[in-house]
Coordinates of C-alpha atoms and ligand atoms in Angstrom, one line a residue:
Chain A
M1 CA 74.3 109.4 111.6
F2 CA 76.8 110.7 114.2
E3 CA 75.8 111.6 117.8
L4 CA 77.6 114.9 117.4
D5 CA 76.8 116.0 121.0
Q6 CA 78.5 112.9 122.4
I7 CA 81.8 113.2 120.6
Q8 CA 84.6 113.7 123.2
V9 CA 86.0 117.2 123.1
P10 CA 89.8 117.5 123.2
D11 CA 91.6 120.2 125.2
L12 CA 90.7 123.2 123.2
T13 CA 93.1 125.4 125.2
D14 CA 96.1 123.4 123.8
P15 CA 98.1 126.2 122.3
N16 CA 99.3 124.1 119.4
F17 CA 95.6 123.7 118.3
I18 CA 94.0 127.0 119.3
P19 CA 94.3 128.7 115.8
F20 CA 92.9 125.5 114.2
W21 CA 89.8 125.3 116.4
E22 CA 89.3 129.1 116.2
G23 CA 89.4 128.7 112.5
T24 CA 86.9 125.9 112.2
R25 CA 84.5 127.9 114.5
E26 CA 84.7 130.7 111.9
H27 CA 84.2 128.0 109.1
Q28 CA 87.8 128.3 108.0
L29 CA 90.3 125.5 107.5
R30 CA 93.6 126.9 108.9
I31 CA 96.9 125.0 108.7
Q32 CA 100.5 126.0 109.5
K33 CA 103.0 127.6 107.1
C34 CA 106.7 128.1 107.8
C35 CA 107.6 131.8 107.9
D36 CA 111.1 131.1 106.6
C37 CA 110.8 128.5 103.9
Q38 CA 107.0 129.0 103.2
M39 CA 106.4 125.3 103.4
H40 CA 102.8 124.4 104.5
R41 CA 102.6 121.7 107.2
W42 CA 100.2 119.5 109.0
P43 CA 99.5 118.3 111.7
P44 CA 100.6 121.3 113.7
R45 CA 104.2 121.2 114.8
I46 CA 106.6 123.4 116.7
T47 CA 109.4 123.1 114.1
C48 CA 109.5 123.2 110.4
R49 CA 110.7 119.7 109.3
S50 CA 112.1 121.2 106.2
C51 CA 114.3 124.1 107.5
H52 CA 113.9 123.7 111.3
S53 CA 112.5 127.2 111.8
T54 CA 110.1 127.7 114.6
E55 CA 108.6 130.8 113.1
V56 CA 105.1 129.8 112.0
E57 CA 101.9 131.4 110.7
W58 CA 98.5 130.0 110.3
V59 CA 96.8 130.4 106.9
S60 CA 93.4 129.7 105.6
V61 CA 93.1 127.2 102.8
E62 CA 90.1 126.2 100.7
P63 CA 88.5 123.1 102.2
K64 CA 88.6 121.2 98.9
G65 CA 90.5 118.1 98.1
T66 CA 90.6 114.5 96.9
L67 CA 90.3 111.3 98.9
F68 CA 93.8 109.9 99.5
T69 CA 92.7 106.8 101.5
Y70 CA 89.9 105.8 103.9
T71 CA 88.4 103.1 106.0
I72 CA 84.7 102.2 106.5
V73 CA 84.3 101.5 110.2
G74 CA 82.0 98.5 110.8
R75 CA 82.3 98.1 114.5
P76 CA 81.6 101.0 116.9
T77 CA 84.6 101.9 119.1
A78 CA 84.2 105.6 120.0
K79 CA 81.7 107.8 121.8
G80 CA 79.5 109.6 119.3
F81 CA 80.0 106.9 116.7
S82 CA 77.7 104.1 117.8
S83 CA 76.0 104.0 114.4
V84 CA 78.0 102.1 111.8
P85 CA 79.1 102.0 109.1
Y86 CA 80.8 105.4 108.9
T87 CA 83.8 106.5 106.9
V88 CA 87.1 108.1 108.0
G89 CA 89.1 109.6 105.1
F90 CA 92.4 111.2 104.6
V91 CA 91.9 114.1 102.2
T92 CA 94.7 115.7 100.1
L93 CA 94.1 119.4 99.8
D94 CA 93.8 120.8 96.3
A95 CA 95.5 124.0 97.3
V96 CA 98.4 122.4 99.3
S97 CA 99.2 119.0 97.8
N98 CA 101.6 118.0 100.7
V99 CA 98.9 118.3 103.3
R100 CA 96.3 115.6 104.2
I101 CA 93.4 116.3 106.5
I102 CA 91.5 113.5 108.4
G103 CA 87.8 113.7 108.5
N104 CA 84.5 111.8 108.1
V105 CA 83.3 111.4 104.5
V106 CA 79.5 111.9 104.5
D107 CA 76.6 112.2 102.1
V108 CA 77.8 109.2 100.1
D109 CA 77.0 105.5 100.3
P110 CA 80.2 103.7 101.5
S111 CA 80.0 101.3 98.6
V112 CA 80.7 104.1 96.1
I113 CA 83.5 105.8 98.0
R114 CA 86.7 105.8 95.8
I115 CA 90.2 107.0 96.4
G116 CA 90.7 110.0 94.2
M117 CA 87.1 111.3 94.5
A118 CA 86.7 115.1 94.8
L119 CA 85.5 116.3 98.2
E120 CA 84.4 119.5 99.8
G121 CA 84.7 120.2 103.5
H122 CA 81.8 121.7 105.5
F123 CA 81.7 122.7 109.1
V124 CA 79.7 120.9 111.7
T125 CA 79.1 121.8 115.3
A126 CA 79.8 119.1 117.8
G127 CA 80.5 118.3 121.5
P128 CA 78.0 118.3 124.4
N129 CA 77.7 122.1 124.4
G130 CA 78.7 122.7 120.8
E131 CA 82.2 123.6 121.9
M132 CA 84.0 122.5 118.7
T133 CA 83.4 122.6 115.0
L134 CA 84.4 119.6 113.0
I135 CA 85.0 119.3 109.3
H136 CA 83.0 116.7 107.3
W137 CA 83.7 116.0 103.7
S138 CA 81.1 115.4 101.0
P139 CA 81.4 114.7 97.3
A140 CA 82.1 117.9 95.4
E141 CA 79.2 119.4 93.5
N142 CA 81.1 119.1 90.2
G143 CA 82.9 116.1 91.5
A144 CA 84.6 113.3 89.6
Chain B
M1 CA 128.8 95.1 117.3
F2 CA 126.2 92.6 116.0
G3 CA 128.3 91.9 113.0
G4 CA 131.3 90.9 115.1
V5 CA 132.5 87.5 116.2
N6 CA 131.0 87.5 119.6
K7 CA 127.2 87.0 119.6
A8 CA 124.8 87.0 122.4
C9 CA 122.4 84.1 122.5
V10 CA 118.8 83.4 123.4
T11 CA 119.4 80.7 126.0
G12 CA 115.9 80.2 127.3
V13 CA 112.3 80.5 126.2
G14 CA 109.1 79.9 128.1
N15 CA 105.4 80.5 127.9
T16 CA 102.1 79.7 129.6
E17 CA 99.1 78.3 127.8
Y18 CA 97.4 80.7 125.5
R19 CA 93.7 81.0 125.8
R20 CA 90.9 83.4 125.3
K21 CA 90.2 83.5 129.0
I22 CA 92.4 82.4 131.9
D23 CA 91.3 82.9 135.4
R24 CA 94.7 83.6 136.9
P25 CA 95.9 87.2 136.9
A26 CA 98.6 88.5 134.5
D27 CA 101.4 88.6 137.1
V28 CA 100.9 84.9 138.0
L29 CA 101.0 84.1 134.3
A30 CA 104.2 86.1 133.9
V31 CA 106.0 84.4 136.8
E32 CA 105.1 81.0 135.3
A33 CA 106.5 82.0 131.9
V34 CA 109.7 83.4 133.5
L35 CA 110.3 80.3 135.6
A36 CA 109.8 78.2 132.5
A37 CA 112.3 80.3 130.5
A38 CA 114.9 80.1 133.3
A39 CA 114.5 76.3 133.5
D40 CA 114.8 76.1 129.7
A41 CA 118.1 78.1 129.9
G42 CA 119.3 75.8 132.6
I43 CA 119.8 78.6 135.1
E44 CA 118.5 79.4 138.5
P45 CA 115.9 82.2 138.4
G46 CA 118.2 84.2 140.7
E47 CA 120.9 84.3 138.1
I48 CA 118.7 86.7 136.0
D49 CA 120.3 90.0 136.5
G50 CA 118.9 92.1 133.7
I51 CA 115.3 92.8 132.9
I52 CA 113.3 94.5 130.0
P53 CA 109.6 94.6 130.7
Y54 CA 106.7 95.5 128.3
P55 CA 105.5 99.0 129.2
G56 CA 102.0 99.3 130.5
H57 CA 101.7 95.6 131.6
V58 CA 103.2 93.4 134.3
G59 CA 106.1 95.4 135.5
D60 CA 109.8 94.5 136.1
D61 CA 109.3 95.4 139.8
V62 CA 106.8 92.6 140.2
I63 CA 109.1 89.9 138.7
Q64 CA 112.1 91.3 140.6
A65 CA 110.2 91.1 143.9
E66 CA 108.5 87.7 143.3
L67 CA 111.7 86.0 142.3
S68 CA 114.1 87.9 144.6
L69 CA 116.2 89.0 141.7
S70 CA 119.3 91.2 142.0
I71 CA 119.0 93.4 138.9
R72 CA 122.0 95.1 137.5
F73 CA 120.5 96.2 134.2
R74 CA 117.0 97.5 133.6
A75 CA 115.6 99.2 130.6
T76 CA 112.2 100.0 129.0
I77 CA 111.7 100.1 125.3
D78 CA 108.8 102.4 124.4
M79 CA 108.0 101.0 121.0
G80 CA 104.9 98.9 121.6
G81 CA 105.0 95.5 119.8
C82 CA 108.3 96.5 118.2
G83 CA 110.0 96.0 121.6
A84 CA 110.2 92.2 121.5
V85 CA 112.7 92.2 118.6
S86 CA 114.3 95.6 119.6
G87 CA 114.9 94.0 123.0
L88 CA 117.1 91.4 121.4
G89 CA 119.4 94.1 120.4
L90 CA 119.4 95.9 123.7
A91 CA 119.8 92.7 125.7
S92 CA 122.7 91.7 123.4
M93 CA 124.4 95.0 124.2
A94 CA 123.8 94.5 127.9
V95 CA 125.3 91.0 128.1
L96 CA 128.2 91.6 125.6
S97 CA 129.2 94.8 127.5
G98 CA 129.1 92.9 130.8
A99 CA 126.3 95.1 132.2
A100 CA 124.4 91.9 132.9
R101 CA 124.8 88.1 132.4
H102 CA 121.2 87.0 131.8
V103 CA 118.7 89.5 130.6
L104 CA 115.0 88.7 130.8
L105 CA 112.3 89.9 128.4
F106 CA 108.8 89.0 129.3
R107 CA 105.1 89.7 128.5
G108 CA 102.2 89.0 130.9
L109 CA 98.9 89.9 129.2
K110 CA 95.2 89.7 129.8
G111 CA 94.5 90.9 126.3
S112 CA 91.3 89.0 125.9
S113 CA 89.6 89.1 129.2
G114 CA 90.8 92.7 130.0
A115 CA 89.3 95.9 128.7
R116 CA 88.5 96.3 125.0
K117 CA 91.3 97.8 122.9
A118 CA 89.6 101.2 122.4
D119 CA 89.0 101.5 126.2
R120 CA 92.6 100.8 127.3
P121 CA 95.1 103.6 127.9
S122 CA 96.9 104.4 124.7
F123 CA 100.7 104.5 124.6
L124 CA 100.9 105.8 121.1
P125 CA 103.2 108.8 120.4
G126 CA 101.6 112.1 119.4
Q127 CA 98.7 111.9 121.8
P128 CA 97.5 115.5 120.9
F129 CA 97.2 114.5 117.2
R130 CA 95.2 111.5 118.2
R131 CA 92.8 113.5 120.4
H132 CA 92.4 116.6 118.3
L133 CA 92.5 115.1 114.8
E134 CA 91.5 111.4 115.0
Y135 CA 89.3 110.5 117.9
V136 CA 86.8 113.3 117.0
Y137 CA 86.2 111.5 113.7
G138 CA 85.8 108.1 115.3
M139 CA 89.3 106.8 114.5
N140 CA 90.7 105.3 117.7
T141 CA 91.8 101.7 117.1
P142 CA 94.8 100.0 115.5
A143 CA 92.5 98.2 113.0
Q144 CA 91.2 101.6 111.7
R145 CA 94.7 103.2 111.7
Y146 CA 96.3 100.4 109.7
A147 CA 93.3 99.8 107.4
V148 CA 93.9 103.1 105.7
L149 CA 97.4 101.8 104.8
C150 CA 95.9 98.7 103.3
Q151 CA 93.3 100.7 101.4
R152 CA 96.0 102.9 99.9
Y153 CA 98.1 99.9 98.9
R154 CA 95.1 98.4 97.2
H155 CA 94.7 101.5 95.2
E156 CA 98.3 101.6 94.1
Y157 CA 99.0 98.0 93.5
G158 CA 95.7 96.1 93.5
L159 CA 95.0 93.5 96.2
D160 CA 92.6 90.6 96.1
R161 CA 90.7 89.9 99.3
R162 CA 91.7 86.3 98.8
T163 CA 95.3 87.2 99.2
L164 CA 94.6 88.6 102.7
G165 CA 92.4 85.5 103.2
E166 CA 95.3 83.2 102.5
I167 CA 97.4 85.0 105.1
A168 CA 94.7 84.3 107.7
I169 CA 94.1 80.8 106.6
A170 CA 97.8 79.9 106.4
A171 CA 98.1 81.2 110.0
R172 CA 95.2 79.0 111.0
A173 CA 96.5 76.0 109.3
H174 CA 99.8 76.4 111.2
A175 CA 98.0 76.9 114.5
N176 CA 96.3 73.6 113.9
L177 CA 99.7 72.0 114.1
N178 CA 100.4 73.7 117.4
P179 CA 98.4 72.3 120.3
N180 CA 99.1 75.4 122.4
A181 CA 97.7 77.8 119.9
Q182 CA 94.6 79.7 121.0
M183 CA 92.8 78.8 117.7
H184 CA 94.1 75.2 117.6
G185 CA 91.3 72.8 116.4
R186 CA 89.3 75.6 114.7
E187 CA 89.6 75.4 110.9
L188 CA 89.2 78.5 108.8
T189 CA 88.0 78.3 105.2
M190 CA 88.1 81.0 102.5
E191 CA 84.3 81.0 102.6
E192 CA 84.2 81.8 106.3
Y193 CA 87.0 84.3 105.8
L194 CA 85.1 86.2 103.1
A195 CA 82.0 86.2 105.2
G196 CA 83.8 87.7 108.2
R197 CA 82.0 90.7 109.8
L198 CA 83.4 94.2 109.0
I199 CA 85.8 95.7 111.5
A200 CA 87.4 98.5 109.4
D201 CA 87.3 98.1 105.7
P202 CA 89.1 96.2 104.2
Y203 CA 89.6 94.5 107.5
T204 CA 87.1 92.0 108.7
L205 CA 87.2 89.8 111.8
Y206 CA 89.7 87.3 110.4
D207 CA 92.1 90.0 109.3
C208 CA 92.7 91.1 112.9
C209 CA 95.0 89.4 115.4
L210 CA 93.8 87.6 118.5
E211 CA 93.6 89.0 122.0
T212 CA 95.1 86.6 124.4
D213 CA 95.4 85.8 128.1
G214 CA 98.9 84.4 128.6
A215 CA 102.5 85.1 129.2
S216 CA 105.9 84.5 127.5
A217 CA 109.5 85.1 128.4
I218 CA 113.0 84.8 126.9
I219 CA 116.4 85.0 128.3
V220 CA 119.4 86.5 126.5
S221 CA 122.8 85.6 127.7
A222 CA 126.5 85.9 127.0
R223 CA 126.8 82.2 126.5
N224 CA 127.2 80.0 123.5
G225 CA 126.1 76.5 124.6
A226 CA 124.9 73.6 122.5
R227 CA 121.2 74.7 122.6
D228 CA 121.8 78.4 122.5
I229 CA 120.5 80.4 119.5
R230 CA 122.7 83.1 118.3
I231 CA 121.3 86.7 117.7
L232 CA 123.2 87.4 114.5
S233 CA 122.0 90.9 113.9
V234 CA 119.3 93.3 115.1
A235 CA 118.2 96.7 114.1
E236 CA 115.3 99.0 114.8
A237 CA 114.0 102.1 113.1
Q238 CA 111.0 104.3 112.6
G239 CA 109.1 105.6 109.6
V240 CA 109.2 109.3 108.7
S241 CA 107.3 111.3 111.3
P242 CA 106.8 108.4 113.9
D243 CA 104.1 110.4 115.7
D244 CA 101.8 110.7 112.6
T245 CA 100.9 108.5 109.7
S246 CA 98.4 110.8 108.0
N247 CA 101.0 113.1 106.5
R248 CA 103.8 110.6 106.3
E249 CA 105.6 110.7 102.9
P250 CA 106.1 108.2 101.5
F251 CA 102.8 107.0 103.0
M252 CA 103.7 103.3 103.2
D253 CA 107.1 104.1 104.8
I254 CA 107.7 102.1 108.1
G255 CA 110.6 101.5 110.4
L256 CA 111.2 98.0 109.0
T257 CA 112.1 99.4 105.7
Y258 CA 115.3 100.8 107.2
A259 CA 115.8 98.1 110.0
A260 CA 115.8 95.2 107.6
N261 CA 118.2 96.9 105.2
R262 CA 120.6 97.5 108.0
V263 CA 120.5 93.8 109.1
W264 CA 121.0 92.5 105.5
N265 CA 123.9 94.9 105.0
D266 CA 125.4 93.9 108.4
L267 CA 125.2 90.2 107.7
G268 CA 126.0 90.3 104.0
M269 CA 122.9 88.1 103.6
G270 CA 119.5 88.6 102.0
P271 CA 115.9 87.5 102.3
E272 CA 116.8 84.5 100.0
D273 CA 119.1 83.1 102.7
M274 CA 116.3 82.8 105.3
D275 CA 114.7 79.4 106.0
A276 CA 111.7 80.9 107.6
A277 CA 110.3 84.3 108.8
M278 CA 108.4 85.3 111.9
I279 CA 106.5 88.4 110.9
Y280 CA 104.6 90.6 113.3
D281 CA 101.1 89.9 112.0
C282 CA 98.8 92.3 113.9
F283 CA 96.7 92.4 110.7
T284 CA 96.8 90.3 107.5
F285 CA 97.9 93.2 105.4
E286 CA 100.7 94.2 107.8
L287 CA 102.2 90.8 107.3
L288 CA 102.1 91.4 103.5
H289 CA 103.4 95.0 103.9
Q290 CA 106.3 93.8 106.0
L291 CA 107.3 91.0 103.6
E292 CA 107.7 93.7 101.0
E293 CA 109.5 96.2 103.2
A294 CA 111.9 93.6 104.5
G295 CA 112.7 92.6 100.9
F296 CA 111.1 89.1 100.8
A297 CA 109.1 90.4 97.8
G298 CA 109.2 93.6 95.7
H299 CA 106.7 96.4 96.2
G300 CA 103.4 95.2 95.0
K301 CA 104.7 91.7 94.6
A302 CA 104.0 89.9 97.9
A303 CA 100.7 88.4 96.6
A304 CA 102.6 86.2 94.3
L305 CA 104.8 84.9 97.2
I306 CA 101.7 84.3 99.3
A307 CA 99.8 82.5 96.6
D308 CA 100.0 78.7 96.2
G309 CA 101.2 78.0 99.7
G310 CA 104.3 80.1 99.5
I311 CA 104.2 81.2 103.1
R312 CA 103.0 77.9 104.5
L313 CA 105.2 75.1 105.9
G314 CA 106.9 73.5 102.9
G315 CA 106.5 76.7 100.9
K316 CA 109.1 79.0 99.5
L317 CA 109.2 81.0 102.8
P318 CA 107.4 79.5 105.7
V319 CA 106.0 82.4 107.8
N320 CA 104.8 82.1 111.4
P321 CA 104.6 78.3 111.7
H322 CA 103.3 78.7 115.2
G323 CA 100.2 80.5 113.8
G324 CA 101.4 84.0 114.6
M325 CA 99.3 86.6 116.3
L326 CA 96.5 85.8 114.0
S327 CA 96.1 82.3 115.3
E328 CA 98.6 81.3 118.0
A329 CA 98.5 84.2 120.5
H330 CA 99.0 88.0 121.0
Q331 CA 102.2 88.3 123.0
A332 CA 103.2 91.6 121.4
G333 CA 105.6 89.8 119.2
L334 CA 107.5 87.8 121.9
N335 CA 105.9 84.5 120.8
H336 CA 107.5 85.1 117.4
V337 CA 111.0 85.1 119.0
V338 CA 110.1 82.0 121.1
E339 CA 109.0 80.2 118.0
A340 CA 112.1 81.2 116.1
V341 CA 114.3 79.8 118.9
R342 CA 112.3 76.5 119.0
Q343 CA 112.4 76.1 115.3
L344 CA 116.2 76.7 115.2
R345 CA 116.6 74.0 117.9
G346 CA 114.5 71.6 115.9
E347 CA 111.9 71.2 118.7
C348 CA 108.7 71.9 116.7
G349 CA 107.5 68.4 115.8
V350 CA 104.9 68.4 113.1
R351 CA 105.3 72.1 112.4
Q352 CA 109.1 71.9 112.2
V353 CA 110.6 73.9 109.3
E354 CA 113.0 71.3 107.7
N355 CA 116.7 72.1 108.3
A356 CA 116.0 75.6 109.8
R357 CA 119.3 77.3 110.2
L358 CA 118.5 81.0 109.8
I359 CA 115.2 82.7 110.7
A360 CA 114.3 86.4 110.4
V361 CA 112.0 87.9 113.0
S362 CA 110.2 91.3 112.6
G363 CA 108.6 93.5 115.2
W364 CA 106.0 96.2 114.7
G365 CA 104.6 98.8 117.0
Q366 CA 103.1 102.2 117.6
L367 CA 102.6 104.0 114.2
G368 CA 104.9 101.7 112.2
D369 CA 108.0 101.5 114.3
G370 CA 109.9 98.5 113.1
S371 CA 112.5 96.0 114.3
F372 CA 114.2 93.1 112.6
A373 CA 116.6 90.4 113.6
V374 CA 118.2 87.3 112.2
L375 CA 118.7 84.4 114.5
G376 CA 121.0 81.5 113.8
G377 CA 121.0 77.9 114.8
R378 CA 124.0 75.7 115.8
N379 CA 125.1 74.8 112.3
V380 CA 125.4 78.3 110.9
Ligands
ZN1 ZN1 110.6 126.0 107.0

């Protein structure tokens, strides 16, 4: 459904995102965690918005969650996404309830997508030379 | 400052025709609108000595050179469509402090015949987040970005497509009273609305604002003449994490929530005191969302205000009698200010809000930056 090899690759050498992209390549979802107050955060930031510490570590979390909100795109606007409709969802992680991850919701007819549905992330190679690994979300096996 | 005795005024407004395609370039259109605004203010163009352009479009340098202006005050507001109303505050400060006498705000846009939205340079904050986390999933337009807000609202409060339809149809009905509106003479029925092609669910074609070729301009002055419209109070604010909406908490939080509150507190007035509202209607739901965040309706309650003609001329709160961005023109919100001024002067003919004395104007830009102003006519 997606032309994965045509999706534009961001600057993978951006230091704020290197641990994230290294993680997905290893089929891990890694997010940031403040070393001082232990708060998980996303998207990646220099400073903890809770305690203003700049000491940060990257931790792996289970790519499972529930759909927080979504849109079904009906008109193509991006390279690699000429085939419509497709779904973009914001997924609240089960393990870290204050973090939402953006991704495509796949393997489900758009008409039955519901906020609150249980989703599992899986890792998909993309970019002209397979430079990056994206996370797609499918209905969980034992899903609601 | 804005709550004090001395108020700056909008002294002149001007605009070109608004069409889907105009052959003249954007700078020519901008000059035309600026000259019209100066004439409307009763000043020579050369008296303009302050300028606030719209970033990424026709620049201040072009207008300054074309009209041989001596500029003493120049500022750029990097808040997207929010800047039209934010600019009322900045221009007020400039003229009340003596930094300038007549400050020009203008827009010259080739929104319709230029490049498509997704192909234009983005001025959004947080560009790395956009490129690393959104574009790679095919999310790169305002329609998609705001549709997820609407979808979440629907989940929390419920929302009938027909409520969004009424917002689009009310805008179109108003545009049909406005000969300069881009959609003048083109009726929109609920049936057509509901059959609109999908853009980004729940948004279909008719939920999205126009793209327009055209220009508009206003002049803010330290003057209080018979036709001048007083800028009673202005505020701007941003939602939590203005560079990211995905992890914003509360998710529906926007700048207007704070900006409108500050204006109401400053003036000792409330939504019920307004005779009309000009709401930045980039999308149908964003009009509804802003009505709630500005206090015109409680959370989850705007549908009741919108039903039964509540936001139409003659209704409880006439909203965007010019047709707004949905049906008059996309001028990044400046046409809302222009309309508020004309309404308060009583110049709007068949679309005149009866006895309009106080009008609220909202601005919206970037990822939910918000601005809010109350303008007052002569008899306030
Ligand atoms: Zn911390």
